[in-house]
Structure formats: structure tokens, C-alpha cells
mmCIF file of C-alpha atoms in Angstrom:
data_model
loop_
_atom_site.group_PDB
_atom_site.id
_atom_site.type_symbol
_atom_site.label_atom_id
_atom_site.label_comp_id
_atom_site.label_asym_id
_atom_site.label_seq_id
_atom_site.Cartn_x
_atom_site.Cartn_y
_atom_site.Cartn_z
ATOM 1 C CA MET J 7 3.291 -8.872 19.632
ATOM 2 C CA ASN J 8 -0.117 -7.348 18.911
ATOM 3 C CA ALA J 9 -3.034 -9.744 18.676
ATOM 4 C CA VAL J 10 -4.322 -10.323 15.150
ATOM 5 C CA ARG J 11 -8.016 -10.856 14.553
ATOM 6 C CA VAL J 12 -8.803 -13.082 11.583
ATOM 7 C CA TRP J 13 -11.932 -13.902 9.578
ATOM 8 C CA VAL J 14 -11.855 -16.553 6.836
ATOM 9 C CA ASP J 15 -14.760 -17.278 4.492
ATOM 10 C CA GLY J 16 -17.461 -16.275 6.949
ATOM 11 C CA GLN J 17 -15.944 -17.250 10.291
ATOM 12 C CA VAL J 18 -13.774 -15.531 12.874
ATOM 13 C CA VAL J 19 -10.913 -17.956 13.514
ATOM 14 C CA ASP J 20 -7.927 -18.295 15.796
ATOM 15 C CA ALA J 21 -5.006 -16.520 14.140
ATOM 16 C CA GLU J 22 -2.730 -19.417 15.125
ATOM 17 C CA ALA J 23 -5.043 -22.180 13.882
ATOM 18 C CA PRO J 24 -4.993 -23.710 10.360
ATOM 19 C CA SER J 25 -7.759 -22.066 8.332
ATOM 20 C CA VAL J 26 -6.670 -22.036 4.660
ATOM 21 C CA ARG J 27 -6.374 -25.156 2.489
ATOM 22 C CA ALA J 28 -2.871 -26.380 1.712
ATOM 23 C CA LEU J 29 -3.621 -26.271 -2.019
ATOM 24 C CA ASP J 30 -5.114 -22.809 -2.014
ATOM 25 C CA HIS J 31 -3.747 -21.095 -5.125
ATOM 26 C CA GLY J 32 -2.776 -18.102 -3.050
ATOM 27 C CA VAL J 33 -0.452 -20.360 -1.057
ATOM 28 C CA THR J 34 1.003 -22.424 -3.883
ATOM 29 C CA VAL J 35 1.598 -19.726 -6.516
ATOM 30 C CA GLY J 36 0.613 -16.397 -4.966
ATOM 31 C CA ASP J 37 -2.532 -16.167 -7.085
ATOM 32 C CA GLY J 38 -4.463 -13.454 -5.308
ATOM 33 C CA ALA J 39 -5.060 -9.811 -4.547
ATOM 34 C CA PHE J 40 -4.990 -7.799 -1.350
ATOM 35 C CA GLU J 41 -5.725 -4.388 0.126
ATOM 36 C CA THR J 42 -4.659 -2.802 3.395
ATOM 37 C CA CYS J 43 -6.753 -0.062 5.008
ATOM 38 C CA LYS J 44 -5.787 2.140 7.906
ATOM 39 C CA ILE J 45 -7.942 1.730 11.025
ATOM 40 C CA VAL J 46 -8.755 4.878 12.989
ATOM 41 C CA ARG J 47 -10.941 4.728 16.085
ATOM 42 C CA GLY J 48 -12.320 1.338 15.113
ATOM 43 C CA GLU J 49 -13.161 2.227 11.498
ATOM 44 C CA ALA J 50 -11.472 1.349 8.201
ATOM 45 C CA PHE J 51 -10.372 4.338 6.127
ATOM 46 C CA ALA J 52 -11.298 4.723 2.430
ATOM 47 C CA MET J 53 -12.907 1.288 2.157
ATOM 48 C CA THR J 54 -14.823 2.133 -1.019
ATOM 49 C CA ARG J 55 -11.659 3.188 -2.846
ATOM 50 C CA HIS J 56 -9.787 0.122 -1.609
ATOM 51 C CA LEU J 57 -12.564 -2.236 -2.722
ATOM 52 C CA ARG J 58 -12.635 -0.555 -6.126
ATOM 53 C CA ARG J 59 -8.906 -1.175 -6.534
ATOM 54 C CA LEU J 60 -9.294 -4.740 -5.287
ATOM 55 C CA GLY J 61 -11.777 -5.277 -8.105
ATOM 56 C CA ARG J 62 -9.317 -3.879 -10.652
ATOM 57 C CA THR J 63 -6.596 -6.221 -9.418
ATOM 58 C CA LEU J 64 -8.857 -9.281 -9.555
ATOM 59 C CA SER J 65 -9.922 -8.346 -13.080
ATOM 60 C CA GLY J 66 -6.296 -7.855 -14.114
ATOM 61 C CA LEU J 67 -5.452 -11.306 -12.747
ATOM 62 C CA GLY J 68 -8.369 -12.857 -14.612
ATOM 63 C CA LEU J 69 -10.176 -13.741 -11.384
ATOM 64 C CA PRO J 70 -13.928 -13.193 -10.926
ATOM 65 C CA PRO J 71 -15.128 -10.184 -8.941
ATOM 66 C CA VAL J 72 -15.611 -10.652 -5.231
ATOM 67 C CA ASP J 73 -18.846 -9.952 -3.373
ATOM 68 C CA GLU J 74 -18.088 -6.594 -1.736
ATOM 69 C CA ASP J 75 -20.831 -7.076 0.856
ATOM 70 C CA ARG J 76 -19.124 -10.309 1.881
ATOM 71 C CA VAL J 77 -15.815 -8.497 2.274
ATOM 72 C CA ARG J 78 -17.435 -5.734 4.318
ATOM 73 C CA GLU J 79 -18.969 -8.448 6.505
ATOM 74 C CA GLY J 80 -15.491 -9.761 7.225
ATOM 75 C CA VAL J 81 -14.132 -6.305 7.983
ATOM 76 C CA GLU J 82 -16.993 -5.603 10.358
ATOM 77 C CA ALA J 83 -16.437 -8.964 12.057
ATOM 78 C CA VAL J 84 -12.770 -8.329 12.876
ATOM 79 C CA LEU J 85 -13.308 -4.698 13.829
ATOM 80 C CA SER J 86 -16.162 -5.543 16.198
ATOM 81 C CA THR J 87 -14.299 -8.392 17.927
ATOM 82 C CA GLY J 88 -12.914 -7.158 21.247
ATOM 83 C CA GLU J 89 -12.128 -3.539 22.057
ATOM 84 C CA ALA J 90 -12.099 -0.957 19.274
ATOM 85 C CA ILE J 91 -8.704 -0.604 17.587
ATOM 86 C CA ALA J 92 -7.567 2.997 18.085
ATOM 87 C CA PHE J 93 -5.029 2.846 15.239
ATOM 88 C CA GLY J 94 -4.004 -0.091 13.126
ATOM 89 C CA ARG J 95 -4.595 -1.814 9.827
ATOM 90 C CA VAL J 96 -7.009 -4.243 8.287
ATOM 91 C CA ARG J 97 -5.868 -6.444 5.423
ATOM 92 C CA ILE J 98 -8.256 -7.961 2.886
ATOM 93 C CA THR J 99 -6.917 -10.901 0.884
ATOM 94 C CA VAL J 100 -8.747 -12.671 -1.941
ATOM 95 C CA THR J 101 -7.158 -15.718 -3.572
ATOM 96 C CA GLY J 102 -8.087 -17.916 -6.513
ATOM 97 C CA GLY J 103 -9.272 -20.605 -4.087
ATOM 98 C CA ALA J 104 -8.350 -24.276 -4.349
ATOM 99 C CA GLY J 105 -6.022 -25.011 -7.240
ATOM 100 C CA PRO J 106 -3.531 -27.459 -8.657
ATOM 101 C CA LEU J 107 0.156 -27.362 -7.783
ATOM 102 C CA GLY J 108 0.915 -25.562 -11.050
ATOM 103 C CA SER J 109 0.004 -22.132 -12.374
ATOM 104 C CA ASP J 110 -3.222 -23.191 -14.085
ATOM 105 C CA ARG J 111 -6.491 -22.787 -12.179
ATOM 106 C CA ASN J 112 -9.426 -24.895 -11.103
ATOM 107 C CA GLU J 113 -12.956 -23.541 -11.134
ATOM 108 C CA SER J 114 -13.044 -22.900 -7.411
ATOM 109 C CA PRO J 115 -14.714 -20.284 -5.221
ATOM 110 C CA ALA J 116 -12.388 -17.550 -4.023
ATOM 111 C CA THR J 117 -10.906 -17.625 -0.543
ATOM 112 C CA ILE J 118 -11.547 -14.394 1.377
ATOM 113 C CA ILE J 119 -9.383 -13.555 4.371
ATOM 114 C CA VAL J 120 -9.679 -10.445 6.521
ATOM 115 C CA ALA J 121 -7.186 -9.707 9.292
ATOM 116 C CA ALA J 122 -6.888 -6.713 11.596
ATOM 117 C CA THR J 123 -4.346 -5.625 14.180
ATOM 118 C CA GLU J 124 -3.413 -2.620 16.231
ATOM 119 C CA SER J 125 -0.161 -0.901 15.264
ATOM 120 C CA ALA J 126 1.893 2.101 16.224
ATOM 121 C CA ALA J 127 1.687 5.299 14.207
ATOM 122 C CA HIS J 128 4.697 6.064 12.028
ATOM 123 C CA ALA J 129 7.225 8.741 12.956
ATOM 124 C CA PRO J 130 7.022 12.131 11.167
ATOM 125 C CA SER J 131 9.907 11.150 8.895
ATOM 126 C CA ALA J 132 11.649 8.037 7.607
ATOM 127 C CA ALA J 133 14.989 6.834 6.271
ATOM 128 C CA VAL J 134 14.976 5.156 2.851
ATOM 129 C CA VAL J 135 17.533 3.496 0.626
ATOM 130 C CA THR J 136 17.772 3.005 -3.113
ATOM 131 C CA VAL J 137 18.204 -0.546 -4.348
ATOM 132 C CA PRO J 138 19.589 -2.076 -7.568
ATOM 133 C CA TRP J 139 16.449 -4.058 -8.387
ATOM 134 C CA VAL J 140 13.840 -2.529 -10.696
ATOM 135 C CA ARG J 141 10.132 -2.510 -11.400
ATOM 136 C CA ASN J 142 9.147 -3.792 -14.829
ATOM 137 C CA GLU J 143 6.673 -1.225 -16.134
ATOM 138 C CA ARG J 144 5.665 -3.685 -18.881
ATOM 139 C CA ALA J 145 4.983 -6.675 -16.590
ATOM 140 C CA ALA J 146 1.685 -8.559 -16.784
ATOM 141 C CA THR J 147 0.952 -7.546 -13.200
ATOM 142 C CA VAL J 148 1.919 -3.874 -13.488
ATOM 143 C CA GLY J 149 -0.383 -1.695 -11.408
ATOM 144 C CA LEU J 150 -1.966 -4.699 -9.671
ATOM 145 C CA LYS J 151 -1.772 -5.227 -5.905
ATOM 146 C CA THR J 152 -1.119 -8.960 -5.906
ATOM 147 C CA THR J 153 -0.061 -11.340 -3.158
ATOM 148 C CA SER J 154 3.124 -12.194 -5.094
ATOM 149 C CA TYR J 155 5.347 -9.992 -2.931
ATOM 150 C CA ALA J 156 8.695 -11.779 -2.899
ATOM 151 C CA GLU J 157 10.518 -8.945 -4.718
ATOM 152 C CA ASN J 158 9.288 -6.481 -2.107
ATOM 153 C CA VAL J 159 10.316 -8.767 0.752
ATOM 154 C CA ILE J 160 13.861 -8.934 -0.605
ATOM 155 C CA ALA J 161 14.110 -5.171 -1.102
ATOM 156 C CA VAL J 162 12.644 -4.110 2.244
ATOM 157 C CA THR J 163 14.713 -6.718 4.100
ATOM 158 C CA HIS J 164 17.779 -5.177 2.477
ATOM 159 C CA ALA J 165 16.602 -1.721 3.566
ATOM 160 C CA ARG J 166 16.074 -2.889 7.153
ATOM 161 C CA SER J 167 19.561 -4.386 7.227
ATOM 162 C CA LEU J 168 20.889 -0.886 6.502
ATOM 163 C CA GLY J 169 18.768 0.750 9.191
ATOM 164 C CA ALA J 170 16.158 2.175 6.810
ATOM 165 C CA GLU J 171 12.389 1.673 6.755
ATOM 166 C CA GLU J 172 11.740 1.551 3.041
ATOM 167 C CA ALA J 173 13.452 0.772 -0.260
ATOM 168 C CA LEU J 174 12.865 2.890 -3.377
ATOM 169 C CA LEU J 175 13.064 1.395 -6.853
ATOM 170 C CA ALA J 176 13.571 2.612 -10.398
ATOM 171 C CA ASN J 177 11.816 1.074 -13.390
ATOM 172 C CA THR J 178 13.561 -0.538 -16.362
ATOM 173 C CA ARG J 179 13.870 2.893 -18.029
ATOM 174 C CA GLY J 180 15.896 4.220 -15.096
ATOM 175 C CA GLU J 181 13.049 6.409 -13.867
ATOM 176 C CA LEU J 182 11.868 6.873 -10.294
ATOM 177 C CA CYS J 183 9.012 4.425 -9.701
ATOM 178 C CA GLU J 184 7.933 3.610 -6.127
ATOM 179 C CA GLY J 185 8.799 1.989 -2.826
ATOM 180 C CA THR J 186 8.123 -1.604 -1.837
ATOM 181 C CA ALA J 187 4.935 -0.514 -0.044
ATOM 182 C CA SER J 188 4.700 3.177 -0.815
ATOM 183 C CA ASN J 189 4.445 5.780 -3.510
ATOM 184 C CA VAL J 190 7.069 8.484 -3.700
ATOM 185 C CA PHE J 191 6.956 12.251 -4.236
ATOM 186 C CA VAL J 192 9.808 14.721 -4.559
ATOM 187 C CA VAL J 193 9.905 18.492 -4.272
ATOM 188 C CA THR J 194 11.977 20.553 -6.701
ATOM 189 C CA ASP J 195 11.580 24.283 -7.305
ATOM 190 C CA GLY J 196 8.754 24.300 -4.782
ATOM 191 C CA VAL J 197 6.663 21.879 -6.878
ATOM 192 C CA LEU J 198 5.395 18.532 -5.626
ATOM 193 C CA ARG J 199 6.215 15.899 -8.259
ATOM 194 C CA THR J 200 5.414 12.174 -8.470
ATOM 195 C CA PRO J 201 5.919 9.455 -11.090
ATOM 196 C CA PRO J 202 2.934 8.854 -13.399
ATOM 197 C CA LEU J 203 1.157 5.510 -13.390
ATOM 198 C CA ASP J 204 2.872 4.506 -16.643
ATOM 199 C CA SER J 205 6.121 4.371 -14.655
ATOM 200 C CA GLY J 206 4.861 1.021 -13.337
ATOM 201 C CA CYS J 207 3.983 2.247 -9.859
ATOM 202 C CA LEU J 208 0.876 1.157 -8.015
ATOM 203 C CA ALA J 209 -2.076 3.539 -8.086
ATOM 204 C CA GLY J 210 -1.908 4.122 -4.340
ATOM 205 C CA ILE J 211 -5.047 5.287 -2.561
ATOM 206 C CA THR J 212 -3.021 7.701 -0.421
ATOM 207 C CA ARG J 213 -1.180 8.886 -3.549
ATOM 208 C CA GLU J 214 -4.500 9.549 -5.260
ATOM 209 C CA LEU J 215 -5.920 11.490 -2.333
ATOM 210 C CA THR J 216 -2.678 13.421 -1.777
ATOM 211 C CA ILE J 217 -2.685 14.619 -5.378
ATOM 212 C CA GLN J 218 -6.379 15.527 -5.257
ATOM 213 C CA TRP J 219 -6.372 17.231 -1.860
ATOM 214 C CA CYS J 220 -3.110 19.143 -2.406
ATOM 215 C CA ARG J 221 -4.309 20.458 -5.762
ATOM 216 C CA ASP J 222 -7.624 21.486 -4.200
ATOM 217 C CA ALA J 223 -5.628 23.373 -1.544
ATOM 218 C CA GLY J 224 -3.652 25.272 -4.173
ATOM 219 C CA LEU J 225 -0.381 23.309 -4.161
ATOM 220 C CA GLU J 226 1.180 22.605 -7.533
ATOM 221 C CA VAL J 227 1.342 18.845 -8.061
ATOM 222 C CA VAL J 228 2.798 17.383 -11.249
ATOM 223 C CA GLU J 229 2.753 13.759 -12.415
ATOM 224 C CA GLU J 230 5.798 13.334 -14.636
ATOM 225 C CA ARG J 231 8.621 10.988 -15.490
ATOM 226 C CA LEU J 232 11.564 11.619 -13.197
ATOM 227 C CA PRO J 233 15.127 10.290 -13.363
ATOM 228 C CA PHE J 234 15.970 7.977 -10.476
ATOM 229 C CA GLU J 235 18.853 10.310 -9.650
ATOM 230 C CA VAL J 236 16.365 13.024 -8.627
ATOM 231 C CA LEU J 237 16.462 11.415 -5.177
ATOM 232 C CA GLN J 238 20.009 12.757 -4.830
ATOM 233 C CA THR J 239 19.113 16.350 -5.723
ATOM 234 C CA ALA J 240 15.476 16.913 -4.658
ATOM 235 C CA ASP J 241 14.830 19.473 -1.939
ATOM 236 C CA GLU J 242 12.329 17.183 -0.215
ATOM 237 C CA VAL J 243 11.305 13.533 -0.542
ATOM 238 C CA ILE J 244 7.965 12.106 0.620
ATOM 239 C CA ILE J 245 6.577 8.585 0.825
ATOM 240 C CA THR J 246 2.881 7.806 1.113
ATOM 241 C CA ASN J 247 0.808 4.753 1.917
ATOM 242 C CA SER J 248 -2.275 3.758 3.869
ATOM 243 C CA SER J 249 -0.612 3.675 7.277
ATOM 244 C CA ARG J 250 2.006 6.395 6.779
ATOM 245 C CA ASP J 251 -0.369 8.904 5.174
ATOM 246 C CA VAL J 252 2.075 11.631 4.009
ATOM 247 C CA GLN J 253 5.528 11.115 5.519
ATOM 248 C CA GLY J 254 8.696 13.110 4.986
ATOM 249 C CA VAL J 255 12.058 11.474 4.353
ATOM 250 C CA HIS J 256 15.101 12.612 6.336
ATOM 251 C CA LEU J 257 17.653 10.235 4.814
ATOM 252 C CA VAL J 258 18.087 8.863 1.288
ATOM 253 C CA ASP J 259 21.010 6.429 1.351
ATOM 254 C CA GLU J 260 23.638 8.657 3.013
ATOM 255 C CA ARG J 261 22.063 11.971 1.979
ATOM 256 C CA ARG J 262 20.377 13.878 4.800
ATOM 257 C CA LEU J 263 17.392 16.138 4.229
ATOM 258 C CA VAL J 264 15.353 18.421 6.448
ATOM 259 C CA ALA J 265 12.102 16.590 7.123
ATOM 260 C CA PRO J 266 9.435 17.594 7.075
ATOM 261 C CA GLY J 267 10.427 20.371 4.689
ATOM 262 C CA PRO J 268 8.069 23.290 3.999
ATOM 263 C CA VAL J 269 6.147 21.659 1.137
ATOM 264 C CA THR J 270 5.947 18.352 3.008
ATOM 265 C CA ALA J 271 4.630 20.126 6.105
ATOM 266 C CA ARG J 272 2.001 21.859 3.999
ATOM 267 C CA ALA J 273 0.974 18.552 2.388
ATOM 268 C CA VAL J 274 0.685 16.926 5.832
ATOM 269 C CA ASP J 275 -1.540 19.784 7.047
ATOM 270 C CA VAL J 276 -3.692 19.508 3.919
ATOM 271 C CA TRP J 277 -4.067 15.757 4.452
ATOM 272 C CA ARG J 278 -5.054 16.068 8.106
ATOM 273 C CA THR J 279 -7.600 18.817 7.397
ATOM 274 C CA ALA J 280 -9.194 16.997 4.462
ATOM 275 C CA GLU J 281 -9.341 13.702 6.330
ATOM 276 C CA ALA J 282 -11.016 15.373 9.304
ATOM 277 C CA ASP J 283 -13.493 17.190 7.080
ATOM 278 C CA LEU J 284 -14.383 14.308 4.736
ATOM 279 C CA GLY J 285 -14.430 11.410 7.194
ATOM 280 C CA MET J 286 -13.486 7.774 6.855
ATOM 281 C CA ASP J 287 -14.791 7.035 3.352
ATOM 282 C CA PRO J 288 -13.623 9.965 1.209
#
């Protein structure tokens, strides 16, 4: 097991030691927001974009904004502890702080937790499964990256039990939405297509950059509503997130695909070139 470095409210702490209050609202009711950044050669990727989205989630939850300098202090603390992490992830969690046992809140300072760990790079392609559970595109938390992740735990545990890495979900309209921890693209007729944000999917940082960089490179990228069944007919399927970057899919349920396909391979090349050219805070 890789060692995890942890910083809580201004102090680097032992990852195995108690460091969050038992009545923290993030513990009792999942009242909080989080972001996960890729670490490359000891640096966090796209921190500015991740902190911007963290602010949107806190606002959507009705929580006060967090001091970004304080968060950056925590990130620097875990990244500078020990040897530089060649590749891994850093997670930033902000909760509502101390609260009652119920869903209402106290006026309490936020709890800020930053954790970092080394991890292995993902393979060039992944197996995914479709699941019967759906995203509610009209939910109060739609588009927010909250710590209330039980639905995702259930879905990805189901996927793992079937030998897959990720589970893909429809929304209540029967449209393709997202994965438990990824956005999804498909290729049909040579065009890269992805669900729009009104599908209920998260506005992924990697999704955002993939769309921007691929369009800049001349690839046709369309955001449009797609039937969930497109996963059974698409020429290529791609999942994206902060640690996977742009990853092809070689298996959807029992349907095998060539991965990476030609459009996927082009998108991967575009990503790698743009990341190298623009650096760690694009």
C-alpha cells in the first residue's frame, strides 16, 4: 500500500491518526466538496481550474468560499514532504466543519483536508460496464463534486465485481451521462461526441481541456444529447478524468472494441502535446 501524506487545517498529520472531529458535517452527512488533481513530477496539474470548480461546488452547497491560499499551502505541504511523487494524485476536501447530527448546519469554520499519494498510471484502455442506476439531471447537487459518493461506490463496486474498471450511467431521460468518476465520449462517423452539461454530468476538468484542445487541433467535437444505447453502436468509446487523462475503452459490457481507435489515438496525442506545451497549470 502506498503511503498517504495528509495535511489537516494547517498541520501535516499521521494518516493513521485521528485528525477530524467525530461531529464534522462531512463525516455525519457528507456535507462537503472535493477535488482530485493529478501529480506529475511532484507538481499538481491544473490546480487553478480545480480550485475554481471547488468554489462552484461550495457555492452550490451553500457553503462559504474557502481561502485558496490556505488550500495551496496544504497542497505544497504534502507535496514537499518526503521524496517528490513522480505520478500520483492529490485530493482536496473541504467540509462544512463541526455540525449537529442532522442535516442542518452550525456556524462553524470549514475543515480543510489535503491528501497525496503515489499511484500507478492507468493502462491505455479500460473495460467498462453499464449499470441500471441513473443520474438525476434535476437533483439539487447536479454538477457539484460533493463528498456524498455512496451511489458511485455502489456502481463502481458492481463494475469491479464484473472485472471492469468503471461503470457508466444514463440519466433519468435515458441519455448517456457519465461514469462514476469519469466523463465519457463516443466516436460515431469520425466525430468525437460527449454529453452536454445539462445531461447531469460533472463538468470534468479533463473533459473541458479535451474538448478545447481537440477543437484547437482541428478535431470535430460535438456536445449533444446521446441515447444510452449509443454505447452499443459507437465506433470508439473514451473515458476521461484527472488521472486517466484520455483513455480508450476496449470493452463495454460484453462488446469488444479496438482501443485506442484512430480518433482516440489522435485525441491522446493532442492531449500529450498540449500538456507538454502548456505546463502544469493550463
